[in-house]
Short mmCIF file of C-alpha atoms and ligand atoms in Angstrom, two decimals:
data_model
loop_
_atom_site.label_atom_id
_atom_site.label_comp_id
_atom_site.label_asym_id
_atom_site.label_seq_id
_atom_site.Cartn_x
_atom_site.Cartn_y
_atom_site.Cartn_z
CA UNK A 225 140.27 -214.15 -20.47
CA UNK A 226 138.83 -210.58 -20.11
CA UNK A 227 136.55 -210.16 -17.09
CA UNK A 228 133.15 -209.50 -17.92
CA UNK A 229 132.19 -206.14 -16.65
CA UNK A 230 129.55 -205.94 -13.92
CA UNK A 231 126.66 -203.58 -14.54
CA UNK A 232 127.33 -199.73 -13.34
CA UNK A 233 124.13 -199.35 -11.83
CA UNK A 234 124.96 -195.69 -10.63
CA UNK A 235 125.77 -194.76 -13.73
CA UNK A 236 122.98 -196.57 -15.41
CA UNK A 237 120.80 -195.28 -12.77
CA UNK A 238 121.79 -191.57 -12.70
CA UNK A 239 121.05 -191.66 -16.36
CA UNK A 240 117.35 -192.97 -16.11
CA UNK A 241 117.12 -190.04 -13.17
CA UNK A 242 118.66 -187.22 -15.39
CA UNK A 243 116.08 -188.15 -18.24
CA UNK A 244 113.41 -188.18 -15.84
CA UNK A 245 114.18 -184.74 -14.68
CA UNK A 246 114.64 -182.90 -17.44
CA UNK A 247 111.44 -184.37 -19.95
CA UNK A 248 109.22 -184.77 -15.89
CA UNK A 249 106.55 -186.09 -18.35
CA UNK A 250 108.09 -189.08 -18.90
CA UNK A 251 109.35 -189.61 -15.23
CA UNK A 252 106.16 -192.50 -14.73
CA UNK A 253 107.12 -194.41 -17.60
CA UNK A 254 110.74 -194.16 -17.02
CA UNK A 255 110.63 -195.37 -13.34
CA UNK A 256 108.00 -198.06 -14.67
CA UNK A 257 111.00 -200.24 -16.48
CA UNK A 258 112.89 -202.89 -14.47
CA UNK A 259 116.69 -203.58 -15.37
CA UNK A 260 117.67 -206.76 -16.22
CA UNK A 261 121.89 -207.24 -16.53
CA UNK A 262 122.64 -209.23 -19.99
CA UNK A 263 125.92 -209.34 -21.74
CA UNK A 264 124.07 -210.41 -25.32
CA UNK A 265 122.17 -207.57 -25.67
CA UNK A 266 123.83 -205.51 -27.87
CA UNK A 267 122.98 -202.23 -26.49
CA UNK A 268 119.71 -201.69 -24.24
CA UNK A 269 116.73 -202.94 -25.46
CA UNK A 270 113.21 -203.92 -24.38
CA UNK A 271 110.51 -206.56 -23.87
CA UNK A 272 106.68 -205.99 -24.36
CA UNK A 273 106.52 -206.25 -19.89
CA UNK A 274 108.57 -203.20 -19.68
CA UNK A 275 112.21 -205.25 -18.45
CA UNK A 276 115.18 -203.16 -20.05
CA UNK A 277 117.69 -205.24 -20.79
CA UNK A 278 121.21 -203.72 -20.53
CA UNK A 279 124.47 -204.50 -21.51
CA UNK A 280 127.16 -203.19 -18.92
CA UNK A 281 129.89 -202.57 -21.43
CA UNK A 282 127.22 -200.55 -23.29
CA UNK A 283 126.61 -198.13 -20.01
CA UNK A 284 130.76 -198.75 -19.73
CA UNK A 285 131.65 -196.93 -22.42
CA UNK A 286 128.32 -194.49 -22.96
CA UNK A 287 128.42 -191.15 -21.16
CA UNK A 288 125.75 -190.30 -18.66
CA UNK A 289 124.04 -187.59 -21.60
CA UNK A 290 123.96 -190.30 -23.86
CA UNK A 291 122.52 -192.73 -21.98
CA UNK A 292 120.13 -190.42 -20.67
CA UNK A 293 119.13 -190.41 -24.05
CA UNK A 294 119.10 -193.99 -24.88
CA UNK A 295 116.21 -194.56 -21.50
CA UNK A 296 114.17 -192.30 -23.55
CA UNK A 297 114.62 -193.86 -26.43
CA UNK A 298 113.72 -197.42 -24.94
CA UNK A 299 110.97 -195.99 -22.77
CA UNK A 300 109.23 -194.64 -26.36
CA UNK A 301 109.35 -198.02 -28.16
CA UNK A 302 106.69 -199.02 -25.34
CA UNK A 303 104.64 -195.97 -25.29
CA UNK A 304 104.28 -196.10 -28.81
CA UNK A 305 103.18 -199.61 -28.77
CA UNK A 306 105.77 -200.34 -31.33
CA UNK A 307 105.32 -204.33 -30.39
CA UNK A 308 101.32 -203.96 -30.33
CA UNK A 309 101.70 -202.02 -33.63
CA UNK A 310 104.02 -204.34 -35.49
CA UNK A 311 101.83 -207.27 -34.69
CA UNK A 312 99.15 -205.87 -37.16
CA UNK A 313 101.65 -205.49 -40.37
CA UNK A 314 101.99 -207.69 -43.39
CA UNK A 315 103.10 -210.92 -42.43
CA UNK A 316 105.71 -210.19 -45.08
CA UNK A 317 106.83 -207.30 -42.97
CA UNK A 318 106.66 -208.73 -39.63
CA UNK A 319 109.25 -211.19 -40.73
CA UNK A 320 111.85 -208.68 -41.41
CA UNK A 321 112.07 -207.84 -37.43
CA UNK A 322 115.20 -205.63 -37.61
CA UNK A 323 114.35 -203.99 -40.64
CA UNK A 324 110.65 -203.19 -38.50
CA UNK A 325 113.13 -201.72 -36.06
CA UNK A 326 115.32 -199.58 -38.29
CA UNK A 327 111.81 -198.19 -39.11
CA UNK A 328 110.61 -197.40 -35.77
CA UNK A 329 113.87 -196.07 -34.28
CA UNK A 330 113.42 -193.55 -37.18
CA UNK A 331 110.43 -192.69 -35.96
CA UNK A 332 111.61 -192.36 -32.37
CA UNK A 333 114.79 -190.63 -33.13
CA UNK A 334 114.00 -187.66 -35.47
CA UNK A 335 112.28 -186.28 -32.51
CA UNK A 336 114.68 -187.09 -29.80
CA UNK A 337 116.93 -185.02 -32.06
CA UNK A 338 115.04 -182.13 -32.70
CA UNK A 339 114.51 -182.13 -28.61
CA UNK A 340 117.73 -181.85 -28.00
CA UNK A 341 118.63 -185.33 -26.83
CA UNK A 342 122.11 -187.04 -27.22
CA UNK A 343 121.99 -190.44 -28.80
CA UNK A 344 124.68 -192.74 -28.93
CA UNK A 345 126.87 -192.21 -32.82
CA UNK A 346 125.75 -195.33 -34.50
CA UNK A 347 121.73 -194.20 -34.39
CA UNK A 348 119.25 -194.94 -36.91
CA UNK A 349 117.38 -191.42 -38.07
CA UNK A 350 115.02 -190.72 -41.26
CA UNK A 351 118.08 -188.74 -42.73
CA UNK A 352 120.27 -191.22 -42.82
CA UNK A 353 117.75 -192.91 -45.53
CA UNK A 354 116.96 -189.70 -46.80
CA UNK A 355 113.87 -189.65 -45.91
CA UNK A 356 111.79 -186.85 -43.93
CA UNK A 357 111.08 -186.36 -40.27
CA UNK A 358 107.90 -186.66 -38.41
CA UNK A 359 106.19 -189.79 -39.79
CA UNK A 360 105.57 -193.09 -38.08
CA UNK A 361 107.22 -196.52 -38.61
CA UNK A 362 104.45 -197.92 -40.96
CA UNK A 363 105.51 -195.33 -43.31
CA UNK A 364 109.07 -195.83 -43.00
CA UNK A 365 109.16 -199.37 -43.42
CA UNK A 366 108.45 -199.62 -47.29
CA UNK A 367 110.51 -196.95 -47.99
CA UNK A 368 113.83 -197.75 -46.47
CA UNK A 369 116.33 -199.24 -48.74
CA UNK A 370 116.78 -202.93 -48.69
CA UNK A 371 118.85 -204.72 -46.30
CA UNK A 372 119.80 -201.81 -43.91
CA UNK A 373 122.01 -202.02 -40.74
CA UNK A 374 121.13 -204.43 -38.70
CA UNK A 375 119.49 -202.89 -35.45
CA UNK A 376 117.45 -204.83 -32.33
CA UNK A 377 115.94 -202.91 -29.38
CA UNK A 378 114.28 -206.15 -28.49
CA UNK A 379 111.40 -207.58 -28.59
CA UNK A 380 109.15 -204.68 -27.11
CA UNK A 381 110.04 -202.95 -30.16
CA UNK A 382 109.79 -205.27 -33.29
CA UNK A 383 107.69 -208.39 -31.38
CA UNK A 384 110.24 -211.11 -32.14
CA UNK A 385 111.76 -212.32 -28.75
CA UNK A 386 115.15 -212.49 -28.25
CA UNK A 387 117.66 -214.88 -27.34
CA UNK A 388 118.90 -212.42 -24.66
CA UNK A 389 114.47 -211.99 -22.79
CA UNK A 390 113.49 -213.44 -20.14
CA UNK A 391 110.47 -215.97 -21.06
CA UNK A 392 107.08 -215.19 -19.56
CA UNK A 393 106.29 -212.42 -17.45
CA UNK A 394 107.96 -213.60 -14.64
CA UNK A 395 111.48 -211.96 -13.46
CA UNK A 396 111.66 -208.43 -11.91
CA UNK A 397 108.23 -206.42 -12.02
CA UNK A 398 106.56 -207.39 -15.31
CA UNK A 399 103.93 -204.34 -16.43
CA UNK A 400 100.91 -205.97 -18.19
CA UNK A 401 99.23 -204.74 -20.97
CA UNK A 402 96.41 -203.11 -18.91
CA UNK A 403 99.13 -201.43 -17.21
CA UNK A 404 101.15 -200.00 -20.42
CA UNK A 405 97.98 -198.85 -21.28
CA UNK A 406 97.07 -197.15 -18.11
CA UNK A 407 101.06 -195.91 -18.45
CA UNK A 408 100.36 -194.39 -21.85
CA UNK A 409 97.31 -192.63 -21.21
CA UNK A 410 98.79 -191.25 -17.80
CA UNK A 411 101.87 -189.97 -19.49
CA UNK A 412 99.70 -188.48 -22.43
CA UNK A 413 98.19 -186.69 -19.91
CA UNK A 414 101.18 -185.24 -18.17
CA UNK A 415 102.45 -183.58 -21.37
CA UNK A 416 99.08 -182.41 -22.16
CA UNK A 417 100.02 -180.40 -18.47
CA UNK A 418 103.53 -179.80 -19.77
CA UNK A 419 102.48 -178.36 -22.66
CA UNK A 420 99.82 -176.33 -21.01
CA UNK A 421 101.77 -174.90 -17.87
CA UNK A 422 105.35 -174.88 -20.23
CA UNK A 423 104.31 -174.79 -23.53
CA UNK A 424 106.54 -176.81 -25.09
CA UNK A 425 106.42 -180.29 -25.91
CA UNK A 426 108.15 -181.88 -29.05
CA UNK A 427 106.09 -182.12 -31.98
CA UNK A 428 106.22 -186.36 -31.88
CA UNK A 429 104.56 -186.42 -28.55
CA UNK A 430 102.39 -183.64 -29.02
CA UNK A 431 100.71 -186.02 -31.66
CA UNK A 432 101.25 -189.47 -29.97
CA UNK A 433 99.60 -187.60 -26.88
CA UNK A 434 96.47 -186.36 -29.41
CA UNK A 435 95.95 -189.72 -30.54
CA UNK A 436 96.28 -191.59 -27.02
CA UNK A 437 93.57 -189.17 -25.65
CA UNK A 438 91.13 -188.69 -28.68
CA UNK A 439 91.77 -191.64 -31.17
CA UNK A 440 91.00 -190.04 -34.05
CA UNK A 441 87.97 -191.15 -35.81
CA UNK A 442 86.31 -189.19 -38.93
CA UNK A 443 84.89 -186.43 -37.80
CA UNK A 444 82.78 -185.90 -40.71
CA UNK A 445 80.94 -189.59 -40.29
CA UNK A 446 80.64 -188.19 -36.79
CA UNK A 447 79.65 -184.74 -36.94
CA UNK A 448 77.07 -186.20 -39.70
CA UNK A 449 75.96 -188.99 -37.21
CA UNK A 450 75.21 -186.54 -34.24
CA UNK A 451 73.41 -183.91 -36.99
CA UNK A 452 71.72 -186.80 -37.94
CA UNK A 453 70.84 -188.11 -35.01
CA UNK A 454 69.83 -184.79 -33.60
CA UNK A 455 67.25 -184.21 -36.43
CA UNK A 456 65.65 -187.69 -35.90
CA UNK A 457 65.08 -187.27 -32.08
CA UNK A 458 64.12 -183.58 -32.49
CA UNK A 459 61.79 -185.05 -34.99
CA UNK A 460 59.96 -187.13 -32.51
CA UNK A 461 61.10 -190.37 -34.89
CA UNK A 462 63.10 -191.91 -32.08
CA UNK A 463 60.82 -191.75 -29.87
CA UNK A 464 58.43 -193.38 -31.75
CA UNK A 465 54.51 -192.62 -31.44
CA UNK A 466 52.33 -195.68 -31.60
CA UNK A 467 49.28 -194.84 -32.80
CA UNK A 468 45.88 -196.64 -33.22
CA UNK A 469 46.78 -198.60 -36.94
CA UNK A 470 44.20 -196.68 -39.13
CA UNK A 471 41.88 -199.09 -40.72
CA UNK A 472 43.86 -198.93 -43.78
CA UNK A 473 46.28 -201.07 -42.42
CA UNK A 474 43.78 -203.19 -40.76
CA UNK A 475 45.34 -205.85 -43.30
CA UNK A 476 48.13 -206.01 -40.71
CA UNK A 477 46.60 -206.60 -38.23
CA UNK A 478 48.68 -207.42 -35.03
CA UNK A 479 51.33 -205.24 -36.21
CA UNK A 480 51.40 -201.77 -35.38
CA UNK A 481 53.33 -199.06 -37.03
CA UNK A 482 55.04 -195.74 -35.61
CA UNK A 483 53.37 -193.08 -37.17
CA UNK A 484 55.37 -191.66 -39.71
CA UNK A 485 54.17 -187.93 -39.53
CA UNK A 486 57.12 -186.70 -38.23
CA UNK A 487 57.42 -182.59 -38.21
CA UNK A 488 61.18 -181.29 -39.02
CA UNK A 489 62.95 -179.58 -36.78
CA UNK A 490 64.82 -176.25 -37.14
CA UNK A 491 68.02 -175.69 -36.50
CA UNK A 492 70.39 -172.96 -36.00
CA UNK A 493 73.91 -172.96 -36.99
CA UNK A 494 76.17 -170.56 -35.13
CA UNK A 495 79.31 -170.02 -36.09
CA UNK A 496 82.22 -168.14 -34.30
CA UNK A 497 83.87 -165.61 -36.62
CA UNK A 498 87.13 -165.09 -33.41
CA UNK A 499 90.37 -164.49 -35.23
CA UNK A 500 91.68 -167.98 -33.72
CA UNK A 501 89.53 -170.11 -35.96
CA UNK A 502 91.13 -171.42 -39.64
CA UNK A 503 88.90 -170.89 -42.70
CA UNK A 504 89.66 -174.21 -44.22
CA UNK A 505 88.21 -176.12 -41.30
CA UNK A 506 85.20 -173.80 -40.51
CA UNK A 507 84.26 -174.09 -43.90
CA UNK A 508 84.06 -177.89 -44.17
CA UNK A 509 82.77 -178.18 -40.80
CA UNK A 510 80.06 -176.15 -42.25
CA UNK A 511 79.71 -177.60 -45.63
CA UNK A 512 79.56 -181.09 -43.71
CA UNK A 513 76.54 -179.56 -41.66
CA UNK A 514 74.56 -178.10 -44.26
CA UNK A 515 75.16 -181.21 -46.65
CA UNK A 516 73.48 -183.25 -43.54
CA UNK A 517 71.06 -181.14 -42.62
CA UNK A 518 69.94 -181.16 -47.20
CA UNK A 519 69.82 -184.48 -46.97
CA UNK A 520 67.71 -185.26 -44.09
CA UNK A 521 64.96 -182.69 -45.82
CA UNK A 522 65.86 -179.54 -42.99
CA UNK A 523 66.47 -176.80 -45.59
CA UNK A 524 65.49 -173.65 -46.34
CA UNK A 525 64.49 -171.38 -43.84
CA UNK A 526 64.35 -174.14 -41.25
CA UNK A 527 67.96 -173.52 -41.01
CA UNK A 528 69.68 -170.45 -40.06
CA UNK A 529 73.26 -169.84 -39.63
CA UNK A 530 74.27 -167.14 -36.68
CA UNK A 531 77.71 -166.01 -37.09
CA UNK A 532 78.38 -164.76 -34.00
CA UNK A 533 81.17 -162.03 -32.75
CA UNK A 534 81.37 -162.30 -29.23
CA UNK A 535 83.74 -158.35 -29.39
CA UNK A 536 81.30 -156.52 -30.63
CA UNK A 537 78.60 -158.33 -29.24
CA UNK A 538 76.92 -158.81 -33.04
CA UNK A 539 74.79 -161.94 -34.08
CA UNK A 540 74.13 -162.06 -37.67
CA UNK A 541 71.89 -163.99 -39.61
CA UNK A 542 73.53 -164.95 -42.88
CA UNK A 543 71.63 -166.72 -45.77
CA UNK A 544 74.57 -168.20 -47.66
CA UNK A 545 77.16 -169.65 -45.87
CA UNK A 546 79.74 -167.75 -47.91
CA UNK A 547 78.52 -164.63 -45.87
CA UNK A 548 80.21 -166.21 -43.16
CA UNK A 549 83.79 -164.27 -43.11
CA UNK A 550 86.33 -165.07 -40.05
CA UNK A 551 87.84 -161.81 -38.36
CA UNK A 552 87.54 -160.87 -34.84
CA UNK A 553 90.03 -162.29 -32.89
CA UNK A 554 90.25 -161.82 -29.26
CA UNK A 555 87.39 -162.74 -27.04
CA UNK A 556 84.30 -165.57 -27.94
CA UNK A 557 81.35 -165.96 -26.28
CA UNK A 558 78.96 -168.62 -27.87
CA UNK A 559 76.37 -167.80 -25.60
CA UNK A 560 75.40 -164.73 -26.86
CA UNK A 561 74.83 -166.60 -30.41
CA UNK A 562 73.13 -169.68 -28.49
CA UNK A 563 70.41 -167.01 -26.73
CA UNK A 564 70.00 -165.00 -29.73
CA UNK A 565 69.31 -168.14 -31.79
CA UNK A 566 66.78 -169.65 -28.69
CA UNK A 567 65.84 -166.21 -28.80
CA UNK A 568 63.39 -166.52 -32.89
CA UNK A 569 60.11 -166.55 -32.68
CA UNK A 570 60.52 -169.98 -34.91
CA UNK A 571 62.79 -171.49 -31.86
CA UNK A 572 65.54 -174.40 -33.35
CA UNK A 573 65.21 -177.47 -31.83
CA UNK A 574 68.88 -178.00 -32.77
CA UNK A 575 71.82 -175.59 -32.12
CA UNK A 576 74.92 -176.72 -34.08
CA UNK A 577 77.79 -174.60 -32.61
CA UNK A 578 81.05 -174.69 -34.45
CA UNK A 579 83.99 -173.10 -32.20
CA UNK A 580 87.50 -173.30 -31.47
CA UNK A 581 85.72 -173.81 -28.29
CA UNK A 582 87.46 -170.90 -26.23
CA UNK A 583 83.91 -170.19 -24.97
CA UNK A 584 82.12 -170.17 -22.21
CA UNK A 585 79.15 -171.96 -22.35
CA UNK A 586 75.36 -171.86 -21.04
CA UNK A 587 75.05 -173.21 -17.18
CA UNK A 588 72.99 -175.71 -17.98
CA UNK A 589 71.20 -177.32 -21.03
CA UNK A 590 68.71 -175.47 -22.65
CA UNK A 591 65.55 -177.23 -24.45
CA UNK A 592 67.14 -177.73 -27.36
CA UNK A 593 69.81 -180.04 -28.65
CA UNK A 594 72.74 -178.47 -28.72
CA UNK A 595 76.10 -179.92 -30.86
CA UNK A 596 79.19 -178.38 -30.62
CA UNK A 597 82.07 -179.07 -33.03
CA UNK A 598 84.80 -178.57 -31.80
CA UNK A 599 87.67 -176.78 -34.51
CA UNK A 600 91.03 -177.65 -34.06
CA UNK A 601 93.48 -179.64 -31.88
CA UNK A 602 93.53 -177.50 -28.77
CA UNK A 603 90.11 -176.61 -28.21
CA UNK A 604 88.92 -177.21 -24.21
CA UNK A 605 86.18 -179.90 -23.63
CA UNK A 606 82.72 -177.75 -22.98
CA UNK A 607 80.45 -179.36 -19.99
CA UNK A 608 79.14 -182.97 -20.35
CA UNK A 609 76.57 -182.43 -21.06
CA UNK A 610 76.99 -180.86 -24.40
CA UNK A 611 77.28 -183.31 -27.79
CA UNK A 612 80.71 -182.62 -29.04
CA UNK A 613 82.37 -183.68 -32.25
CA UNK A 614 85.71 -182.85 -32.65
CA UNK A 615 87.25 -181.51 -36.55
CA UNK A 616 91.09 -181.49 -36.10
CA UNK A 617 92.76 -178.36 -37.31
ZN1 ZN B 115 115.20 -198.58 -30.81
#
């Protein structure tokens, strides 16, 4: 009878440690899993409280590089929330639990690949299916031919436990679900700093970070919603004036009404023309504006659009948005289009500033309401003060 082998923890161990080093974003969420020895796993795998479950012929016969590899792997299943994410499928899906993995080691492993990483030979990848890189597991799933390889990375991948997990959260270290959370976020974070002080960060987490830190909601309901909102409480109509009911209404009596002579505000629109911003998104950003702004009755020459070129220090007033033309480049300063629009003799009570946000911004609020949105993936949070929307790129 063949001795089972005992767990090379050093090796194991060294691997987790070499991962760590050389992608240091991932170092908290790597050193967050506990190891649990199991000889029916089939390779490593995971459970939704963050136990990796490996098999010690598996680290036998894997080479450090590769198993270096495979702890990434493992460790993404949980930062993705594959379990969390499977849960809300089909129920027809759901009950295909290996198939849901084949998916989302496709969506892990495409960018493993591209980053360099070795993974074990017998790895599941979007090629193999011939299908393309860079999408996530819910898109996979219905398009990956029927019955493919078998494949389980446990139950903190696909949600179905396994034979081979501990029950409960008991057993070494269990992370709860506040705590993956608090994981995610924190690792988001750290290759938001990667990214920053390195600049490079593989194109998967660059987007799994995004969406971790700013879910993404629609930014036109939302840039609409604060425009909206904006014009309403520059109005006066959220704070609402009760006046004396006028004897007209002295039918309903005991009820009073707000008044409903509301004056409409102005607003300015400045736009920054720097050579960083894309046309296509400063132009629906725009559009989405105006299209607000017509429909709450502010039109005509109660709005005015700035555009605003920080280099050679020129505001311009344009009266059809088409007049608006991108060029530029280098240096932005929204403040010189924020004075110069305070600056009318009809002063806005709104100031919608659309920017790629490399700006500085005013010290401290001026009387007016002032929306920024925000154009583009990487542009810097202004001060708290300031509403901001933000249009992805
Ligand atoms: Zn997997």
């Amino acid at each position: 009878m063949p001795v089972p082998a005992r767990l090379d923890h050093t090796k194991l161990l060294a691997a987790r440690y070499r991962a760590a080093g050389e992608r240091p974003y991932l170092a908290t969420a790597l050193y967050a899993l506990s190891v649990v020895e199991s000889d029916r796993v089939p390779t490593m795998g995971v459970d939704r409280h963050w136990r990796c479950y490996v098999s010690p012929a598996f680290v036998e016969r894997t080479p450090v590089a590769e198993l270096a590899g495979v702890w990434v792997h493992e460790v993404a299943h949980l930062l993705r929330d594959h379990h969390g994410r499977a849960a809300r499928l089909p129920a027809a899906d759901q009950r295909d639990a290996h198939r849901v993995n084949v998916a989302q080691d496709c969506e892990i492993n495409d960018d493993l690949i591209s980053d360099g990483l070795a993974l074990p030979e017998r790895r599941m990848e979007p090629a193999l299916f011939g299908l393309p890189n860079g999408q996530l597991f819910e898109a996979y799933l219905p398009a990956l031919p029927p019955g493919p390889p078998p494949h389980n990375c446990g139950s903190g991948a696909h949600g179905r436990p396994e034979p081979w997990e501990l029950a409960g959260p008991d057993g070494p270290s269990p992370v709860s679900a506040t705590e993956a959370k608090a994981l995610r976020r924190r690792t988001a974070e750290s290759m938001r700093a990667h990214r920053r002080t390195r600049g490079s960060l593989p194109e998967g987490w660059r987007r799994w970070a995004d969406e971790v830190l700013e879910p993404t909601v629609d930014w036109r309901q939302a840039l609409a919603g604060a425009v909206r909102e904006a014009a309403a409480w520059a109005s006066g109509a959220v704070d609402y004036t009760y006046r004396r009911p006028s004897r007209r209404s002295a039918a309903l009596r005991g009820i009073v009404l707000p008044s409903l002579r509301r004056p409409l505000p102005r607003v300015a629109v400045v736009v920054d023309t720097s050579g960083s911003m894309g046309e296509g998104e400063l132009a629906a950003a725009l559009g989405e504006v105006t299209g607000v702004l017509r429909e709450v009755g502010v039109r005509g020459n109660r709005v005015s659009v700035l555009a605003c070129d920080a280099d050679v220090h020129a505001v311009s007033r344009v009266t059809a948005t088409e007049q608006v033309t991108l060029g530029g480049g280098g240096g932005t300063d929204m403040r010189v289009g924020i004075a110069r629009a305070l600056a009318t003799p009809e002063r806005p009570g709104i100031v919608v500033v659309l920017t790629d946000g490399c700006t500085p911004w005013p010290d401290e609020s001026p009387s007016c309401r002032l929306i920024a949105a925000l154009i583009g993936t990487e542009a810097p949070q202004p001060p708290s003060w300031i509403e901001t929307v933000r249009v992805p790129g």
